[in-house]
Coordinates of C-alpha atoms and ligand atoms in Angstrom, one line a residue:
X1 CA 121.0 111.2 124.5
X2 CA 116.9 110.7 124.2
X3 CA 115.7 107.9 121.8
X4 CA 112.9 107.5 119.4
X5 CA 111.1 105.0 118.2
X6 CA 109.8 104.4 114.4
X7 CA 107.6 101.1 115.1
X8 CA 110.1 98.8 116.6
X9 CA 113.1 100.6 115.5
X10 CA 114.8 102.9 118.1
X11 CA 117.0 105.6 116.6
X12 CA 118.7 109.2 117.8
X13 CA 115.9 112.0 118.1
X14 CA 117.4 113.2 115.1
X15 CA 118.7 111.7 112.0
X16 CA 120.9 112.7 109.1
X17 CA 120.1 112.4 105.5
X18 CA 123.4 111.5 103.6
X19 CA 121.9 113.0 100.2
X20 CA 123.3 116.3 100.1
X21 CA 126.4 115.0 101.0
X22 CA 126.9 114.2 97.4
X23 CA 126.6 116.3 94.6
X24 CA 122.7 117.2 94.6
X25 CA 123.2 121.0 96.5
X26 CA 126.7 121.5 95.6
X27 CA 128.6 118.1 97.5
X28 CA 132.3 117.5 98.5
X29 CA 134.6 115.1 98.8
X30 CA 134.0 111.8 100.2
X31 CA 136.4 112.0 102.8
X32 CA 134.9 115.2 104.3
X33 CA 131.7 113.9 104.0
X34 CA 133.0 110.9 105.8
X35 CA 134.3 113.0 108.3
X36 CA 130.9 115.4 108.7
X37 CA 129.5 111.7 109.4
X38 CA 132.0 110.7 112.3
X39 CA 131.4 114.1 114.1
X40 CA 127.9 113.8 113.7
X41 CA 127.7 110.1 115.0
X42 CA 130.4 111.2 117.8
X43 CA 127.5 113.9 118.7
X44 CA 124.8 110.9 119.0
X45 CA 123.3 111.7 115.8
X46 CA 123.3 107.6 114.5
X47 CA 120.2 107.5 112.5
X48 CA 121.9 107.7 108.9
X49 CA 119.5 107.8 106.0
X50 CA 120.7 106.9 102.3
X51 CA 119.1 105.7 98.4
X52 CA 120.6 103.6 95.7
X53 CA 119.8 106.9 93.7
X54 CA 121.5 109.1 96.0
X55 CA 125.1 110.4 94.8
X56 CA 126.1 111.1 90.8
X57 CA 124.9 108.8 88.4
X58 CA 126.9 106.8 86.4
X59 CA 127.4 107.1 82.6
X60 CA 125.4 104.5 80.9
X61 CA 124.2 102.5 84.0
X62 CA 121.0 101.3 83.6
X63 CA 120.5 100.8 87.3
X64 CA 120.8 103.5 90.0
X65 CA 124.7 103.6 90.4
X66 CA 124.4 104.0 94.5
X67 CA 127.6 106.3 94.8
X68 CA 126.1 107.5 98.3
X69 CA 125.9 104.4 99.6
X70 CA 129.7 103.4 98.1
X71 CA 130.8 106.9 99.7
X72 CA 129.3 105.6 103.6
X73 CA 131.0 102.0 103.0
X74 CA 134.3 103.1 104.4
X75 CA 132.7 105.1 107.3
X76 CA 130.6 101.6 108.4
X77 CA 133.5 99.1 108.1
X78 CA 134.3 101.0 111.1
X79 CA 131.2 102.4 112.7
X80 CA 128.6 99.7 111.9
X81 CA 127.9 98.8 115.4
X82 CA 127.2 102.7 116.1
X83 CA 124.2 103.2 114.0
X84 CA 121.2 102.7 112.5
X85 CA 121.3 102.4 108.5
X86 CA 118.6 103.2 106.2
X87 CA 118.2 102.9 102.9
X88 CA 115.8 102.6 99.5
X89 CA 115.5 101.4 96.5
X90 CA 112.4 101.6 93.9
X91 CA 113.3 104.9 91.8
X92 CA 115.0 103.2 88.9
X93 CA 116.0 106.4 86.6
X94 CA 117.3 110.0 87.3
X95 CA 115.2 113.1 87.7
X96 CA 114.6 114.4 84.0
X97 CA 112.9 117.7 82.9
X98 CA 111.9 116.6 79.4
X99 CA 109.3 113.7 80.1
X100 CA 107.3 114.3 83.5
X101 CA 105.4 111.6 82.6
X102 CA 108.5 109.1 81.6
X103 CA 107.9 105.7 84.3
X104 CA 110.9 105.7 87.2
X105 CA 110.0 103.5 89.3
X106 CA 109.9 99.7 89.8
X107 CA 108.6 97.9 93.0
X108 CA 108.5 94.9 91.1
X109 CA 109.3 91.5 94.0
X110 CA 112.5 90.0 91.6
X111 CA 113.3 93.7 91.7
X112 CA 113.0 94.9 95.8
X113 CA 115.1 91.2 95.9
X114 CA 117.8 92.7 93.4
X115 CA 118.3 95.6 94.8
X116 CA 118.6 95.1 98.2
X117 CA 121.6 92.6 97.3
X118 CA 122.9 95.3 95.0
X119 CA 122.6 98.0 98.2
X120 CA 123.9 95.3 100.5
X121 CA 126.8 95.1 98.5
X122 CA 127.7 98.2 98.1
X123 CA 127.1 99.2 101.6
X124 CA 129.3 96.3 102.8
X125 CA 126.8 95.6 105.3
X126 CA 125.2 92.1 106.1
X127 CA 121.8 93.7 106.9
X128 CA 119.8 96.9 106.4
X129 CA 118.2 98.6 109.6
X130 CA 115.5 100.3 107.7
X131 CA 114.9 99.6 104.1
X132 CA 112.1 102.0 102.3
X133 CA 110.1 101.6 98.8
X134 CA 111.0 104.6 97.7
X135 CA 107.5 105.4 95.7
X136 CA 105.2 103.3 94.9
X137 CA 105.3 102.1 91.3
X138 CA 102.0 102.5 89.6
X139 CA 101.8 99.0 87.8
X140 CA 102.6 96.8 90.7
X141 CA 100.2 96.8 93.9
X142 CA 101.7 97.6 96.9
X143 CA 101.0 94.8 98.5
X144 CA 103.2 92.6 96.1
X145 CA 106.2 95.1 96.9
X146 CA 105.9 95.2 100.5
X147 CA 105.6 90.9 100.7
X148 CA 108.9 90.8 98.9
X149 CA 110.4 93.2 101.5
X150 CA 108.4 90.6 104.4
X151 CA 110.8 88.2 103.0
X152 CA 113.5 90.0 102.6
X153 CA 113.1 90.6 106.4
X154 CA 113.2 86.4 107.0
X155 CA 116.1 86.2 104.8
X156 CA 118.0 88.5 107.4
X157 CA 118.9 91.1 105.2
X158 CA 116.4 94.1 106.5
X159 CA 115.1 94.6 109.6
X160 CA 112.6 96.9 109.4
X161 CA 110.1 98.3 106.5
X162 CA 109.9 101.7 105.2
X163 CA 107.8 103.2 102.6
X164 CA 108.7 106.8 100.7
X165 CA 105.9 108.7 99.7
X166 CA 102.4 106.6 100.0
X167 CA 99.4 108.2 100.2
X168 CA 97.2 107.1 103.6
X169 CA 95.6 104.2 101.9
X170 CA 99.1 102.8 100.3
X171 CA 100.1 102.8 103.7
X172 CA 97.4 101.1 105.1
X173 CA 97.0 98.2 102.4
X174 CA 101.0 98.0 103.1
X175 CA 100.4 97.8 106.7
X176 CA 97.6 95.1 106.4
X177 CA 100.6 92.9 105.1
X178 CA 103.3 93.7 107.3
X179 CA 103.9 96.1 110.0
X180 CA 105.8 99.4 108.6
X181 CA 107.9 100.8 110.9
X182 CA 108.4 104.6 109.1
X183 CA 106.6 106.6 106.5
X184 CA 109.2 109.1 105.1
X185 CA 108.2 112.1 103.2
X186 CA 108.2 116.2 102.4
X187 CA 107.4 117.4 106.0
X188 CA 108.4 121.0 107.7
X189 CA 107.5 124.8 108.1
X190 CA 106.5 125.0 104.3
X191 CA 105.5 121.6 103.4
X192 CA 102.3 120.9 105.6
X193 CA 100.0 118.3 103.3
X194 CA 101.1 115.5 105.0
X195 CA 99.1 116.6 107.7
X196 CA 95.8 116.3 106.3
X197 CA 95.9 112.2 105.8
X198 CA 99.5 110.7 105.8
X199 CA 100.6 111.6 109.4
X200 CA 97.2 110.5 111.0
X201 CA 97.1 107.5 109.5
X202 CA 100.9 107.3 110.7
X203 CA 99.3 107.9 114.4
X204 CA 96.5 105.7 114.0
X205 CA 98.7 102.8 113.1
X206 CA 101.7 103.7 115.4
X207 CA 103.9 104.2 112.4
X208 CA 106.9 106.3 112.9
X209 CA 107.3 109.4 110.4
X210 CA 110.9 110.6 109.0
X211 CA 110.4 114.1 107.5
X212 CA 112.8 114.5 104.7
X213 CA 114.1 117.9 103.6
X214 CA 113.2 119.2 107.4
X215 CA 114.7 122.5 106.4
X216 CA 113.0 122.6 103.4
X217 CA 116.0 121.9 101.5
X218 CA 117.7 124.9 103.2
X219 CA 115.8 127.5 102.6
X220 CA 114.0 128.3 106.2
X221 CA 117.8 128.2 107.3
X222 CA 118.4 131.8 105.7
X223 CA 121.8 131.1 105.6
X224 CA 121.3 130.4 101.2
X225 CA 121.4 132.8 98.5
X226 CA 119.6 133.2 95.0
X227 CA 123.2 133.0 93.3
X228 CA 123.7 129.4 95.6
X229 CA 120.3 128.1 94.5
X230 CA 120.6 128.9 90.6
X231 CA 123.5 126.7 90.3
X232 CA 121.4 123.1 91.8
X233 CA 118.2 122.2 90.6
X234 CA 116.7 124.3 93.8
X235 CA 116.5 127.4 91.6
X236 CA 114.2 125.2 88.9
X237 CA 111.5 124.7 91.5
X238 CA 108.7 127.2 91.6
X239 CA 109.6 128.0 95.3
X240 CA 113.2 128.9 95.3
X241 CA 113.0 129.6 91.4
X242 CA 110.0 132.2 90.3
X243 CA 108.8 132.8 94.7
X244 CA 112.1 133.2 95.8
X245 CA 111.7 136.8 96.6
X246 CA 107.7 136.4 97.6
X247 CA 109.1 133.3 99.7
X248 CA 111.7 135.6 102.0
X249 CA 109.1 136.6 104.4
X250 CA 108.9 133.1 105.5
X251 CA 112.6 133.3 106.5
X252 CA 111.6 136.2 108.3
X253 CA 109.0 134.8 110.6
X254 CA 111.7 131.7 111.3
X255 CA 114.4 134.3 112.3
X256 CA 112.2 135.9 114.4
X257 CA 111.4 133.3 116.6
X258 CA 114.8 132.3 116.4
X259 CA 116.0 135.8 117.6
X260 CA 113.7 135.3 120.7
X261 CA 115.7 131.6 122.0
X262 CA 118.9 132.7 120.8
X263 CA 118.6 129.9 118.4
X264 CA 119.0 129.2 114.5
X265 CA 116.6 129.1 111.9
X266 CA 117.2 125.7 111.7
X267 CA 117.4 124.8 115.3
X268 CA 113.4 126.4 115.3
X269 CA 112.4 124.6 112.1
X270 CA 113.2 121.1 113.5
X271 CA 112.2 122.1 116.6
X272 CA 109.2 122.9 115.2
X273 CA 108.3 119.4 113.1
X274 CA 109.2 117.9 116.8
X275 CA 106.6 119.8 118.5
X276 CA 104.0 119.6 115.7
X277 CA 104.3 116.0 115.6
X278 CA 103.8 115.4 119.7
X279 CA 100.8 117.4 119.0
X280 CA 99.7 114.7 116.2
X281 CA 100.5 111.8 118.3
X282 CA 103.2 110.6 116.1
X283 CA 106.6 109.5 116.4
X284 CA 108.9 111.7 114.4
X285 CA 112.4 111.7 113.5
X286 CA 113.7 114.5 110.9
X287 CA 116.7 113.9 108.9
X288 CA 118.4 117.6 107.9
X289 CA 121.7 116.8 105.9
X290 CA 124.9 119.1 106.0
X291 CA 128.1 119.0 104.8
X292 CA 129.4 120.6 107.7
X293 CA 130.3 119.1 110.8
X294 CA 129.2 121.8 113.1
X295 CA 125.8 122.0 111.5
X296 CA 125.3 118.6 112.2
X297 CA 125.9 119.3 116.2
X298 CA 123.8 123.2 115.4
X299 CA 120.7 120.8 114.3
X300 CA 121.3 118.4 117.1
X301 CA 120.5 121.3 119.7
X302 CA 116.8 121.1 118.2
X303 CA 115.9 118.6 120.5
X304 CA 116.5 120.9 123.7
X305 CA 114.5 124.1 122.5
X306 CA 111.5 124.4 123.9
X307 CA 108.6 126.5 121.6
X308 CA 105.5 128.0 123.5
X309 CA 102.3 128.6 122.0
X310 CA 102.7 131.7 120.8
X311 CA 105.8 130.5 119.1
X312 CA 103.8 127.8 117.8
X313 CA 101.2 130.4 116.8
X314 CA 103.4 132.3 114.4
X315 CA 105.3 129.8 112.8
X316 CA 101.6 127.9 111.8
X317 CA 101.3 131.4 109.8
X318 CA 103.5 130.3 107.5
X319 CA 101.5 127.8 106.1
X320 CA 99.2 130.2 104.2
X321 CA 102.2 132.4 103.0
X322 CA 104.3 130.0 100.8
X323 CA 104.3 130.5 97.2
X324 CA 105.1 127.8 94.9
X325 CA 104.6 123.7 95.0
X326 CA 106.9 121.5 97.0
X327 CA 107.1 119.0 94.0
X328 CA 110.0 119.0 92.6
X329 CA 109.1 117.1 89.2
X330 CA 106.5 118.4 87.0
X331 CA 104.0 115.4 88.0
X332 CA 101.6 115.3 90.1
X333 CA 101.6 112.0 91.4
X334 CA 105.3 111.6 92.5
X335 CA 104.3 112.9 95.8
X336 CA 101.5 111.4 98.2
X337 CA 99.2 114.6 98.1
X338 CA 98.8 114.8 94.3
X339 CA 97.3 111.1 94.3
X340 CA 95.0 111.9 97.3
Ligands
LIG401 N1 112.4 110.1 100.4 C1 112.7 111.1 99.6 O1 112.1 111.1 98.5 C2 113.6 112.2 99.9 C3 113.7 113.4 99.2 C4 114.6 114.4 99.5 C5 115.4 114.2 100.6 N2 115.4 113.0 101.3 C6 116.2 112.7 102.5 O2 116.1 113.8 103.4 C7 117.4 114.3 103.7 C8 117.4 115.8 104.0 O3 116.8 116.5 102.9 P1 117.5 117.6 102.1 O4 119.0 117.4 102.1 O5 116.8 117.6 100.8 O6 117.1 118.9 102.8 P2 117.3 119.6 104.2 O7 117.9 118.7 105.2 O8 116.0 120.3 104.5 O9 118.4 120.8 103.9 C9 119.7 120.4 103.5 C10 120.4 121.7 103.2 O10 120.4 122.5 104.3 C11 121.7 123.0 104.6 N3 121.8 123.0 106.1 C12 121.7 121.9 106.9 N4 121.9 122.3 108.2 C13 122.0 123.6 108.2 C14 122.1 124.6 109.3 N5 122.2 124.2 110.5 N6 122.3 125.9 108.9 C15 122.3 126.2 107.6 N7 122.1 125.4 106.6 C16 122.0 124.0 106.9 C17 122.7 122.1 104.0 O11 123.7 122.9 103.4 P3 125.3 122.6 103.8 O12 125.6 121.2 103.3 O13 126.0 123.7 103.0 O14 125.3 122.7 105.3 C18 121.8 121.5 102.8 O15 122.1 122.1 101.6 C19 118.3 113.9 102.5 O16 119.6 113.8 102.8 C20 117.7 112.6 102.2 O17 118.3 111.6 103.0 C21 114.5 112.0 101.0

């Protein structure tokens, strides 16, 4: 199996994002998510990507409960040595319709210090490969957040530095105080604004990128239906909400290049990112999550299809087709492009 590298970091070509494994698209149990993990690790799939926010939230917690990262403990008391473990900390409440403006996020020092004990805990790991702000916090300069997370680096509990969701000039003032090893945010088929500043600035500074939601949350996969959608919060966003029907000739243009390689939609939409981020000069690793084990080793066979030009062509008409904004809060600024 190929490597990549995010900075210093070397992980499989492709990683898997343990979000969905919980309850956000429908979940399952821990134990089969523990077992989708084995087979994908087994397959050479070992860059695993988790959040303290990730997984339900508890009743009356004030802090994010972190049931993700308690569902992954078990699987690492065994596999540990196997992979490469990120995680994040920095969105402090759940997603909530009523108040778009209502402050969720805290990259206080004392706080990036608390929670990475909190996540270490839980975890039952001694030190985090990749640990990620996951968005900046308006009231607190980046730079203070990312010198805590230097010295949680000296302190041996992190390895590397991550940051969720930073505009080009968060990342460079975070860069300026220590090196960042991987920007992760929104980046596939139908989500292409990263392209205009962040992933540049990724190239410039020889930042690695993780796209997250690669298969745009399942939808270029074609495999989800309307019904599916309506009972997540997927069928709340504009796209898969109001543009689901308008959106369908994007699947379209996926299956048919698919059709041509005798490949899956999702094989060509990470196959795609791959290609389109050689073409940047950056170093990318996508992170699709599945509660299946054989989607896991489906998305794996990305890294082998080759896409020519004309390929290339037709999926970049996509772009201009998509209806609807990949936010998925009714804000803005959550996401790098609407503070750009
Ligand atoms: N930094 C951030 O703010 C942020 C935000 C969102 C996500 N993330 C990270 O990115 C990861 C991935 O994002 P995501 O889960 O939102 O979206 P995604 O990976 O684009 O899509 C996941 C969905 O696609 C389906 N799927 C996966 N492989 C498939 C295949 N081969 N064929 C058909 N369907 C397939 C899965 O359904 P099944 O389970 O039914 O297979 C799942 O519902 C997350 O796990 C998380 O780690 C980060």
């Amino acid at each position: 199996m190929t490597t990549t590298r995010l900075g210093d970091l070397i992980v499989s070509p492709i990683g898997f994002g343990c979000m969905a494994l919980s309850h956000v698209y429908g979940g399952t149990t821990d134990e089969a998510a523990r077992a989708t993990l084995g087979a994908a690790v087994d397959a050479g799939i070992t860059f695993l990507d988790t959040s303290d926010v990730y997984g339900k939230p508890r009743e009356g917690a004030s802090r994010p409960a972190g049931t993700n990262e308690e569902m992954l403990a078990p699987f690492l008391a065994k596999r540990r040595d196997e992979v490469q473990l990120a995680t994040k900390f920095g969105i402090t409440a759940p997603r909530d319709g009523t108040d778009a403006t209502a402050k969720r996020t805290d990259g206080r020092p004392e706080y990036a210090r608390s929670a990475c004990d909190a996540s270490l805990a839980r975890l039952g790991v001694e030190t985090i490969d990749l640990y990620y702000h996951h968005r900046p916090d308006p009231d607190m300069p980046i730079e203070e957040t990312v010198g805590a997370m230097a010295e949680l680096i000296e302190a041996g509990k992190i390895r590397h530095i991550g940051l969720s969701e930073v505009t080009s000039e968060e990342l460079r003032r975070a860069h300026a105080v220590h090196p960042i090893a991987a920007l992760q945010s929104e980046w596939s088929l139908w989500s292409r604004d990263v392209e205009g500043r962040v992933v540049p600035a990724c190239a410039e500074l020889g930042v690695g990128f993780v796209p997250y939601s690669p298969l745009g949350r399942g939808f270029l996969t074609g495999t989800l239906t309307k019904e599916q959608v309506a009972g997540d919060f997927r069928g709340g966003t504009s796209r898969m909400g109001e543009a689901w029907d308008a959106n369908q000739k994007i699947v379209e243009i996926v299956a048919e290049v698919a059709r041509r390689h005798d490949a899956t939609n999702a094989q060509v939409a990470l196959a795609w990112l791959l290609h389109r981020a050689a073409q940047m000069g950056v170093s990318a690793v996508p992170i699709p999550g599945s509660r299946k084990p054989e989607r896991a080793l489906e998305n794996l066979g990305a890294v082998d299809l080759r896409l020519d030009a004309d390929d290339m062509t037709q999926l970049d008409s996509i772009r201009s087709l998509v209806e609807g904004s990949r936010n998925i809060v009714n804000n803005p600024t959550w996401i790098s492009s609407g503070r750009e």
